[in-house]
Amino acid sequence: MINNSFYEIEQLPELLQEEENLKLYSFDLDEENKIFSFVKTISTHDELESSWLDLTQVIGTEFICEQSSDFSRWNTYLVFISKEKISQDVRSEIENNKIFVRKIISDDGNFNIHVVEKLNVILLGFDIDTSRKKDVDDSLILSNISEKIISSRYSKFNKDDKANFISLIINENKHEN
């Protein structure tokens, strides 16, 4: 992982440079795979209702189509920060529309203050407390294979490494029994 947080990209793509109150943030897993979040600040409910679809289409055709990574194309978000409350009907229409990007609306007044922190929480789950241990359930017993997978940092493997690792564990388990 290159960065451990979202950061602002200073230069917007060319066709989006004229868009007022729009910023682009990125979280880089590696050189090729990134999570992008466009953040658009709007003043009114009506402004959001009349402009969200056009902005979505420009981002989809001019930005997402240029991404070489499938991961990056599937992990691009459009966040609208509204100074006014947005009606549930408009919110549902926009957030349930999955064309090109997933959309999030924030109208609670706190988002704009710490955009990077909010993106880290909403999109990356930085608010999840991994230091707390769950009570151990005595009825839960993991197999040897499950324990090896959990203890091996399995999530950091690529697809081939995962297949080889699981084959190795299964073969070891066969020899133990």
Coordinates of N, CA and C in Angstrom, one line a residue:
M1 N 0.8 -1.2 0.0 CA 0.0 0.0 0.0 C 0.9 1.2 0.0
I2 N 0.6 2.2 -0.9 CA 1.5 3.4 -1.0 C 1.1 4.4 0.0
N3 N -0.2 4.8 0.1 CA -0.6 5.7 1.1 C -1.6 5.1 2.1
N4 N -1.6 5.6 3.3 CA -2.5 5.0 4.3 C -3.8 5.8 4.5
S5 N -4.0 6.7 3.6 CA -5.2 7.6 3.7 C -5.5 8.2 2.3
F6 N -6.7 8.7 2.2 CA -7.0 9.5 1.0 C -6.2 10.7 1.0
Y7 N -5.9 11.2 -0.2 CA -5.2 12.5 -0.4 C -5.8 13.2 -1.6
E8 N -5.7 14.5 -1.6 CA -6.3 15.3 -2.7 C -5.4 15.3 -3.9
I9 N -6.0 15.1 -5.1 CA -5.3 15.2 -6.4 C -5.4 16.6 -6.8
E10 N -4.3 17.3 -7.0 CA -4.4 18.7 -7.3 C -5.0 19.0 -8.7
Q11 N -4.8 18.2 -9.7 CA -5.2 18.5 -11.1 C -6.4 17.6 -11.4
L12 N -7.5 18.2 -11.7 CA -8.7 17.5 -12.1 C -8.5 17.1 -13.6
P13 N -9.2 16.0 -14.0 CA -9.1 15.7 -15.5 C -9.6 16.9 -16.3
E14 N -9.1 17.0 -17.5 CA -9.4 18.2 -18.3 C -10.8 18.6 -18.4
L15 N -11.7 17.7 -18.7 CA -13.1 18.1 -18.9 C -13.8 18.5 -17.6
L16 N -13.2 18.2 -16.5 CA -13.8 18.5 -15.2 C -13.2 19.7 -14.5
Q17 N -12.2 20.3 -15.2 CA -11.5 21.4 -14.5 C -12.4 22.7 -14.4
E18 N -13.4 22.8 -15.2 CA -14.3 24.0 -15.2 C -15.4 23.8 -14.2
E19 N -15.6 22.6 -13.6 CA -16.6 22.3 -12.7 C -16.3 22.9 -11.3
E20 N -17.2 23.8 -10.9 CA -17.0 24.5 -9.6 C -17.2 23.6 -8.4
N21 N -16.4 23.8 -7.4 CA -16.6 23.1 -6.1 C -16.4 21.6 -6.2
L22 N -15.6 21.2 -7.2 CA -15.3 19.7 -7.3 C -13.9 19.5 -7.0
K23 N -13.6 18.4 -6.2 CA -12.3 18.0 -5.9 C -12.2 16.5 -6.1
L24 N -11.0 16.0 -6.4 CA -10.7 14.6 -6.6 C -9.7 14.1 -5.5
Y25 N -10.1 13.0 -4.9 CA -9.2 12.4 -3.9 C -8.9 11.0 -4.3
S26 N -7.8 10.5 -3.9 CA -7.4 9.1 -4.2 C -6.8 8.4 -3.0
F27 N -7.0 7.1 -3.0 CA -6.4 6.2 -2.0 C -5.7 5.1 -2.9
D28 N -4.4 5.0 -2.8 CA -3.6 4.1 -3.6 C -3.3 2.8 -2.9
L29 N -3.8 1.7 -3.4 CA -3.4 0.5 -2.9 C -2.0 0.1 -3.4
D30 N -1.8 0.4 -4.7 CA -0.5 0.2 -5.3 C -0.5 1.1 -6.5
E31 N 0.5 1.0 -7.4 CA 0.7 1.9 -8.5 C -0.5 1.9 -9.4
E32 N -1.1 0.7 -9.6 CA -2.2 0.6 -10.6 C -3.6 0.7 -10.0
N33 N -3.8 0.2 -8.8 CA -5.1 0.1 -8.2 C -5.3 1.2 -7.2
K34 N -6.3 2.0 -7.5 CA -6.6 3.2 -6.6 C -8.2 3.2 -6.4
I35 N -8.5 3.9 -5.3 CA -9.9 4.2 -5.1 C -10.0 5.7 -5.3
F36 N -10.9 6.1 -6.1 CA -11.1 7.6 -6.4 C -12.4 8.0 -5.8
S37 N -12.4 9.3 -5.3 CA -13.6 9.9 -4.8 C -13.7 11.3 -5.3
F38 N -14.6 11.6 -6.1 CA -14.9 13.0 -6.5 C -15.8 13.6 -5.4
V39 N -15.5 14.8 -4.9 CA -16.3 15.4 -3.9 C -16.8 16.7 -4.4
K40 N -18.1 16.9 -4.5 CA -18.7 18.1 -5.1 C -19.6 18.7 -4.0
T41 N -19.2 20.0 -3.7 CA -20.0 20.8 -2.7 C -21.1 21.6 -3.5
I42 N -22.3 21.4 -3.0 CA -23.4 22.1 -3.6 C -24.1 22.9 -2.5
S43 N -24.9 24.0 -3.0 CA -25.5 24.9 -2.1 C -27.0 24.5 -1.8
T44 N -27.7 24.0 -2.8 CA -29.1 23.8 -2.6 C -29.6 22.4 -3.1
H45 N -30.7 22.0 -2.6 CA -31.4 20.8 -3.0 C -31.6 20.8 -4.5
D46 N -32.1 22.0 -5.0 CA -32.4 22.1 -6.4 C -31.1 21.9 -7.3
E47 N -30.0 22.5 -6.8 CA -28.8 22.4 -7.6 C -28.4 20.9 -7.7
L48 N -28.5 20.2 -6.6 CA -28.2 18.7 -6.7 C -29.1 18.0 -7.6
E49 N -30.4 18.3 -7.5 CA -31.4 17.5 -8.3 C -31.2 17.8 -9.8
S50 N -30.7 19.0 -10.2 CA -30.6 19.3 -11.6 C -29.2 19.0 -12.2
S51 N -28.2 18.7 -11.4 CA -26.9 18.6 -11.9 C -26.2 17.3 -11.7
W52 N -26.7 16.4 -10.8 CA -26.0 15.2 -10.5 C -25.8 14.2 -11.7
L53 N -26.8 14.1 -12.5 CA -26.7 13.2 -13.6 C -25.7 13.6 -14.7
D54 N -25.7 14.9 -15.0 CA -24.7 15.4 -16.0 C -23.3 15.1 -15.4
L55 N -23.0 15.4 -14.2 CA -21.7 15.2 -13.6 C -21.3 13.8 -13.6
T56 N -22.3 12.9 -13.3 CA -22.1 11.5 -13.3 C -21.6 11.0 -14.7
Q57 N -22.3 11.5 -15.7 CA -22.0 11.1 -17.1 C -20.6 11.5 -17.5
V58 N -20.2 12.7 -17.1 CA -18.9 13.2 -17.5 C -17.8 12.4 -16.8
I59 N -18.0 12.2 -15.5 CA -17.0 11.4 -14.8 C -16.9 10.0 -15.4
G60 N -18.1 9.4 -15.7 CA -18.1 8.0 -16.3 C -17.4 7.9 -17.7
T61 N -17.7 8.9 -18.5 CA -17.2 8.8 -19.9 C -15.8 9.4 -20.0
E62 N -15.4 10.4 -19.2 CA -14.1 11.0 -19.4 C -13.1 10.6 -18.3
F63 N -13.5 10.0 -17.2 CA -12.5 9.6 -16.2 C -12.4 8.1 -16.1
I64 N -13.6 7.5 -15.8 CA -13.6 6.1 -15.5 C -13.1 5.3 -16.7
C65 N -13.6 5.7 -17.9 CA -13.2 4.9 -19.1 C -11.7 5.0 -19.4
E66 N -11.0 6.0 -18.8 CA -9.6 6.1 -19.0 C -8.7 5.3 -18.0
Q67 N -9.4 4.7 -17.0 CA -8.7 4.0 -16.0 C -8.3 2.6 -16.5
S68 N -7.0 2.2 -16.4 CA -6.6 0.9 -16.9 C -6.9 -0.2 -15.9
S69 N -7.1 0.1 -14.7 CA -7.4 -1.0 -13.7 C -8.9 -1.2 -13.5
D70 N -9.3 -2.5 -13.6 CA -10.7 -2.8 -13.3 C -11.1 -2.4 -11.9
F71 N -10.1 -2.6 -11.0 CA -10.3 -2.2 -9.6 C -10.7 -0.7 -9.5
S72 N -9.9 0.1 -10.1 CA -10.1 1.5 -10.1 C -11.4 1.9 -10.7
R73 N -11.8 1.3 -11.8 CA -13.1 1.6 -12.5 C -14.2 1.2 -11.6
W74 N -14.1 0.2 -10.8 CA -15.2 -0.3 -9.9 C -15.2 0.5 -8.6
N75 N -14.1 1.1 -8.3 CA -14.0 1.8 -7.0 C -13.8 3.3 -7.1
T76 N -14.7 3.9 -7.9 CA -14.8 5.3 -8.0 C -16.1 5.8 -7.5
Y77 N -16.1 6.9 -6.6 CA -17.2 7.3 -5.9 C -17.5 8.8 -6.3
L78 N -18.7 9.2 -6.1 CA -19.1 10.6 -6.3 C -19.8 11.0 -5.0
V79 N -19.2 11.9 -4.2 CA -19.8 12.4 -3.0 C -20.3 13.8 -3.1
F80 N -21.6 14.0 -2.8 CA -22.1 15.3 -2.8 C -22.3 15.8 -1.4
I81 N -21.7 17.0 -1.1 CA -21.8 17.6 0.2 C -22.8 18.8 0.0
S82 N -23.9 18.7 0.6 CA -25.0 19.7 0.5 C -25.1 20.5 1.7
K83 N -25.3 21.8 1.5 CA -25.5 22.8 2.6 C -26.9 22.7 3.1
E84 N -27.8 22.2 2.2 CA -29.2 22.1 2.6 C -29.6 20.6 2.8
K85 N -30.6 20.3 3.5 CA -31.1 19.0 3.7 C -31.6 18.5 2.3
I86 N -31.4 17.3 2.0 CA -31.8 16.7 0.7 C -33.0 15.8 1.0
S87 N -34.1 15.9 0.2 CA -35.3 15.1 0.5 C -34.9 13.6 0.3
Q88 N -35.7 12.8 1.0 CA -35.4 11.3 0.9 C -35.7 10.8 -0.5
D89 N -36.6 11.3 -1.3 CA -36.9 10.9 -2.6 C -35.7 11.2 -3.5
V90 N -35.1 12.4 -3.5 CA -34.0 12.7 -4.3 C -32.7 11.9 -3.9
R91 N -32.5 11.8 -2.6 CA -31.4 11.0 -2.0 C -31.5 9.6 -2.5
S92 N -32.7 9.0 -2.5 CA -32.8 7.6 -2.9 C -32.6 7.5 -4.4
E93 N -33.1 8.4 -5.2 CA -32.9 8.3 -6.6 C -31.4 8.4 -7.0
I94 N -30.7 9.3 -6.3 CA -29.3 9.5 -6.7 C -28.4 8.3 -6.1
E95 N -28.6 8.0 -4.8 CA -27.7 7.0 -4.2 C -28.0 5.6 -4.7
N96 N -29.2 5.3 -5.2 CA -29.5 4.0 -5.8 C -29.2 3.9 -7.3
N97 N -28.8 5.0 -7.9 CA -28.4 5.0 -9.3 C -26.9 4.5 -9.3
K98 N -26.6 3.4 -9.9 CA -25.3 2.8 -9.9 C -24.6 3.0 -11.2
I99 N -25.1 3.8 -12.1 CA -24.5 4.0 -13.4 C -23.2 4.8 -13.2
F100 N -22.1 4.2 -13.7 CA -20.7 4.8 -13.7 C -20.1 4.8 -12.3
V101 N -20.7 5.4 -11.3 CA -20.1 5.5 -10.0 C -21.1 5.3 -8.9
R102 N -20.6 4.9 -7.8 CA -21.5 4.9 -6.6 C -21.6 6.3 -6.0
K103 N -22.7 6.7 -5.6 CA -22.9 8.1 -5.1 C -23.3 8.1 -3.7
I104 N -22.8 9.1 -3.0 CA -23.1 9.3 -1.5 C -23.5 10.8 -1.4
I105 N -24.5 11.0 -0.6 CA -24.9 12.4 -0.3 C -24.7 12.6 1.2
S106 N -24.0 13.7 1.5 CA -23.9 14.1 2.9 C -24.5 15.5 3.1
D107 N -25.5 15.6 4.0 CA -26.1 16.9 4.2 C -26.2 17.2 5.7
D108 N -25.2 16.6 6.5 CA -25.2 16.7 7.9 C -24.4 17.9 8.4
G109 N -23.7 18.6 7.5 CA -22.9 19.8 7.8 C -21.5 19.5 8.3
N110 N -21.2 18.3 8.6 CA -19.9 18.0 9.2 C -18.9 17.5 8.1
F111 N -19.3 17.0 7.0 CA -18.5 16.4 6.0 C -17.4 17.3 5.5
N112 N -17.8 18.5 5.1 CA -16.9 19.4 4.4 C -15.7 19.9 5.3
I113 N -15.8 19.8 6.6 CA -14.7 20.2 7.5 C -13.5 19.4 7.4
H114 N -13.7 18.1 7.4 CA -12.6 17.1 7.3 C -12.8 16.1 6.3
V115 N -12.8 16.5 5.0 CA -13.1 15.6 3.9 C -12.3 14.3 3.9
V116 N -11.0 14.4 4.1 CA -10.1 13.2 4.0 C -10.5 12.3 5.1
E117 N -10.7 12.8 6.3 CA -11.1 11.9 7.5 C -12.4 11.2 7.2
K118 N -13.4 12.0 6.7 CA -14.7 11.4 6.4 C -14.6 10.3 5.3
L119 N -13.8 10.6 4.2 CA -13.6 9.6 3.2 C -13.0 8.3 3.8
N120 N -12.0 8.5 4.6 CA -11.3 7.4 5.3 C -12.3 6.5 6.1
V121 N -13.3 7.2 6.7 CA -14.2 6.5 7.5 C -15.3 5.8 6.6
I122 N -15.9 6.6 5.8 CA -17.0 6.1 5.0 C -16.6 5.0 4.0
L123 N -15.5 5.3 3.3 CA -15.1 4.3 2.2 C -14.1 3.3 2.6
L124 N -13.3 3.6 3.6 CA -12.2 2.6 4.0 C -12.5 2.0 5.4
G125 N -13.5 2.4 6.1 CA -13.8 1.8 7.4 C -12.8 2.1 8.5
F126 N -12.2 3.3 8.5 CA -11.1 3.7 9.5 C -11.7 3.8 10.9
D127 N -13.0 3.8 11.0 CA -13.6 3.9 12.3 C -13.8 2.5 13.0
I128 N -13.4 1.5 12.3 CA -13.6 0.1 12.9 C -12.4 -0.1 13.8
D129 N -12.8 -0.4 15.1 CA -11.8 -0.6 16.1 C -11.3 -2.1 16.1
T130 N -10.1 -2.3 15.5 CA -9.6 -3.6 15.4 C -8.8 -4.1 16.7
S131 N -8.7 -3.1 17.6 CA -7.9 -3.5 18.8 C -8.7 -4.2 19.9
R132 N -10.0 -4.0 19.8 CA -10.9 -4.7 20.7 C -11.0 -6.2 20.3
K133 N -10.9 -7.0 21.3 CA -11.1 -8.5 21.0 C -12.5 -8.9 21.4
K134 N -13.1 -9.7 20.5 CA -14.4 -10.2 20.7 C -14.3 -11.3 21.8
D135 N -15.4 -11.4 22.5 CA -15.5 -12.5 23.5 C -15.4 -13.8 22.7
V136 N -14.6 -14.7 23.3 CA -14.4 -16.0 22.6 C -15.6 -16.8 22.8
D137 N -16.1 -17.3 21.7 CA -17.3 -18.2 21.8 C -16.7 -19.7 21.8
D138 N -16.9 -20.3 23.0 CA -16.4 -21.6 23.2 C -16.9 -22.6 22.2
S139 N -18.1 -22.4 21.6 CA -18.7 -23.3 20.7 C -18.1 -23.2 19.3
L140 N -17.3 -22.1 19.1 CA -16.7 -21.9 17.8 C -15.3 -22.6 17.8
I141 N -15.1 -23.5 17.0 CA -13.8 -24.2 16.9 C -13.4 -24.2 15.4
L142 N -12.2 -23.6 15.1 CA -11.7 -23.5 13.8 C -11.0 -24.7 13.4
S143 N -11.1 -25.1 12.2 CA -10.3 -26.2 11.7 C -8.8 -25.8 11.6
N144 N -7.9 -26.7 11.4 CA -6.5 -26.4 11.2 C -6.3 -25.5 10.0
I145 N -7.0 -25.8 8.9 CA -6.9 -25.1 7.7 C -7.3 -23.6 8.0
S146 N -8.4 -23.4 8.6 CA -8.9 -22.0 8.9 C -7.9 -21.3 9.8
E147 N -7.4 -21.9 10.8 CA -6.4 -21.3 11.6 C -5.2 -20.9 10.9
K148 N -4.7 -21.7 9.9 CA -3.5 -21.4 9.1 C -3.8 -20.2 8.2
I149 N -5.0 -20.2 7.6 CA -5.3 -19.1 6.7 C -5.4 -17.8 7.5
I150 N -6.1 -17.8 8.7 CA -6.2 -16.6 9.5 C -4.9 -16.1 9.9
S151 N -4.0 -16.9 10.3 CA -2.7 -16.5 10.9 C -1.7 -16.1 9.8
S152 N -1.9 -16.3 8.5 CA -0.9 -16.1 7.5 C -0.9 -14.8 6.7
R153 N -1.8 -13.9 7.1 CA -1.9 -12.6 6.3 C -2.3 -13.0 4.9
Y154 N -3.2 -13.9 4.8 CA -3.8 -14.4 3.5 C -4.3 -13.3 2.6
S155 N -4.9 -12.3 3.2 CA -5.5 -11.2 2.4 C -4.4 -10.4 1.5
K156 N -3.2 -10.6 1.8 CA -2.1 -9.8 1.1 C -1.6 -10.6 -0.1
F157 N -2.1 -11.9 -0.3 CA -1.6 -12.7 -1.4 C -2.4 -12.3 -2.7
N158 N -1.7 -12.5 -3.8 CA -2.4 -12.4 -5.1 C -3.2 -13.7 -5.4
K159 N -3.9 -13.7 -6.4 CA -4.8 -14.9 -6.7 C -4.0 -16.2 -6.8
D160 N -2.9 -16.2 -7.5 CA -2.1 -17.4 -7.7 C -1.5 -17.9 -6.4
D161 N -1.0 -16.9 -5.6 CA -0.5 -17.2 -4.3 C -1.5 -17.8 -3.4
K162 N -2.7 -17.3 -3.4 CA -3.8 -17.9 -2.6 C -4.1 -19.3 -3.0
A163 N -4.2 -19.6 -4.3 CA -4.5 -20.9 -4.7 C -3.3 -21.9 -4.3
N164 N -2.1 -21.5 -4.5 CA -1.0 -22.3 -4.0 C -0.9 -22.5 -2.5
F165 N -1.2 -21.5 -1.8 CA -1.3 -21.5 -0.3 C -2.3 -22.5 0.2
I166 N -3.5 -22.4 -0.4 CA -4.6 -23.3 0.0 C -4.3 -24.8 -0.4
S167 N -3.7 -25.0 -1.6 CA -3.3 -26.3 -2.0 C -2.3 -26.9 -1.0
L168 N -1.3 -26.1 -0.6 CA -0.3 -26.5 0.3 C -0.9 -26.9 1.7
I169 N -1.8 -26.1 2.2 CA -2.4 -26.4 3.5 C -3.3 -27.6 3.4
I170 N -4.0 -27.8 2.3 CA -4.9 -29.0 2.2 C -4.0 -30.2 2.1
N171 N -2.9 -30.2 1.3 CA -2.0 -31.3 1.2 C -1.4 -31.6 2.6
E172 N -1.0 -30.6 3.3 CA -0.4 -30.8 4.7 C -1.4 -31.5 5.6
N173 N -2.6 -31.0 5.5 CA -3.7 -31.6 6.3 C -4.0 -33.0 6.0
K174 N -3.9 -33.4 4.7 CA -4.1 -34.8 4.3 C -3.1 -35.7 4.9
H175 N -1.8 -35.2 5.0 CA -0.7 -36.0 5.5 C -0.8 -36.1 7.0
E176 N -1.4 -35.1 7.7 CA -1.6 -35.1 9.2 C -2.6 -36.1 9.6
N177 N -3.6 -36.3 8.8 CA -4.8 -37.2 9.1 C -4.5 -38.7 8.7

